[in-house]
XYZ file of C-alpha atoms in Angstrom:
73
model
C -30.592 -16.955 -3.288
C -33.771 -15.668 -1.897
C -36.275 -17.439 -4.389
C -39.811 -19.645 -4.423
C -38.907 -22.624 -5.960
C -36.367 -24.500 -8.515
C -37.698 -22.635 -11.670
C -37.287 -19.112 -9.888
C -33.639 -19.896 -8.703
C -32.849 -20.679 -12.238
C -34.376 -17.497 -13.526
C -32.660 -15.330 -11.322
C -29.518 -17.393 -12.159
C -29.884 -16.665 -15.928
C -30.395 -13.173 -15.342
C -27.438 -13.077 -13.484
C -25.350 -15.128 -16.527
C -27.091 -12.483 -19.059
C -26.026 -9.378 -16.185
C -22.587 -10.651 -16.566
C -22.423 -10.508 -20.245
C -22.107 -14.729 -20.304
C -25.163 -15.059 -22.460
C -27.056 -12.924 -24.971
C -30.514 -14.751 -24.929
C -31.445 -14.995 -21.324
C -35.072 -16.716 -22.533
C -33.340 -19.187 -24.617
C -30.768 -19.926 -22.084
C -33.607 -20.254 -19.239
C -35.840 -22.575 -21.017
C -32.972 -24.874 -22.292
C -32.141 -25.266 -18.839
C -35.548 -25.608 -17.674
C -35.764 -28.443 -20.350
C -32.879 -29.841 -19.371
C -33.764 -30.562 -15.947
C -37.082 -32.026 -17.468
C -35.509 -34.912 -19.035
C -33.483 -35.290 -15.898
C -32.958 -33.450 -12.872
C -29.364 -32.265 -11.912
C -30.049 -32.288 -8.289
C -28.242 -34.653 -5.805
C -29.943 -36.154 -2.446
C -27.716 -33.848 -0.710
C -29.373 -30.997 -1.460
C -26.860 -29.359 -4.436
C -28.172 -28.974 -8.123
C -25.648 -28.330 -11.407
C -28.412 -27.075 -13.768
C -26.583 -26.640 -16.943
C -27.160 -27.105 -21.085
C -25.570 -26.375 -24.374
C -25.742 -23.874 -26.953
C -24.554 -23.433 -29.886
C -24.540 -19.514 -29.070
C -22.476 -20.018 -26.614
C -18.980 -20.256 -27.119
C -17.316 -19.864 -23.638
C -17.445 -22.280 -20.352
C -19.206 -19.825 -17.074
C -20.474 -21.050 -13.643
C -23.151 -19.196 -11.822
C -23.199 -20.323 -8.024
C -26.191 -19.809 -6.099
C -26.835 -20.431 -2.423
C -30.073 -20.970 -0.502
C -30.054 -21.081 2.838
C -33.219 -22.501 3.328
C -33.409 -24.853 0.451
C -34.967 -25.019 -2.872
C -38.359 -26.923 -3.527
């Protein structure tokens, strides 16, 4: 991932999900996960995040991976 900071990765990560046909709503799906990590953050001390959430939209388990190779802030 070539991004700014954690909100950016996870827009260019829904956009990817919504690319791949795994969402419909790629503004709902960002700011649920966006909210999500605002009650509590997904990422570890060693430097991996899971940012994830639930909708009722969406009926079908995806993964988007996502690697920076100079870190996310």
């Amino acid at each position: 991932l070539e991004c700014e900071n954690r909100d950016n990765a996870i827009d260019i990560m829904t956009n990817k999900a919504y690319e791949n046909n795994f969402i419909q709503n790629k503004e709902a799906f960002g700011e649920a996960v966006l909210e999500r990590e605002k009650v509590f953050t997904t990422a570890t001390e060693y430097g991996v995040a899971m940012p994830h959430t639930e909708l009722k939209t969406i009926s079908d388990f995806f993964i988007i991976v996502g690697i920076s190779k100079e870190g996310i802030c």
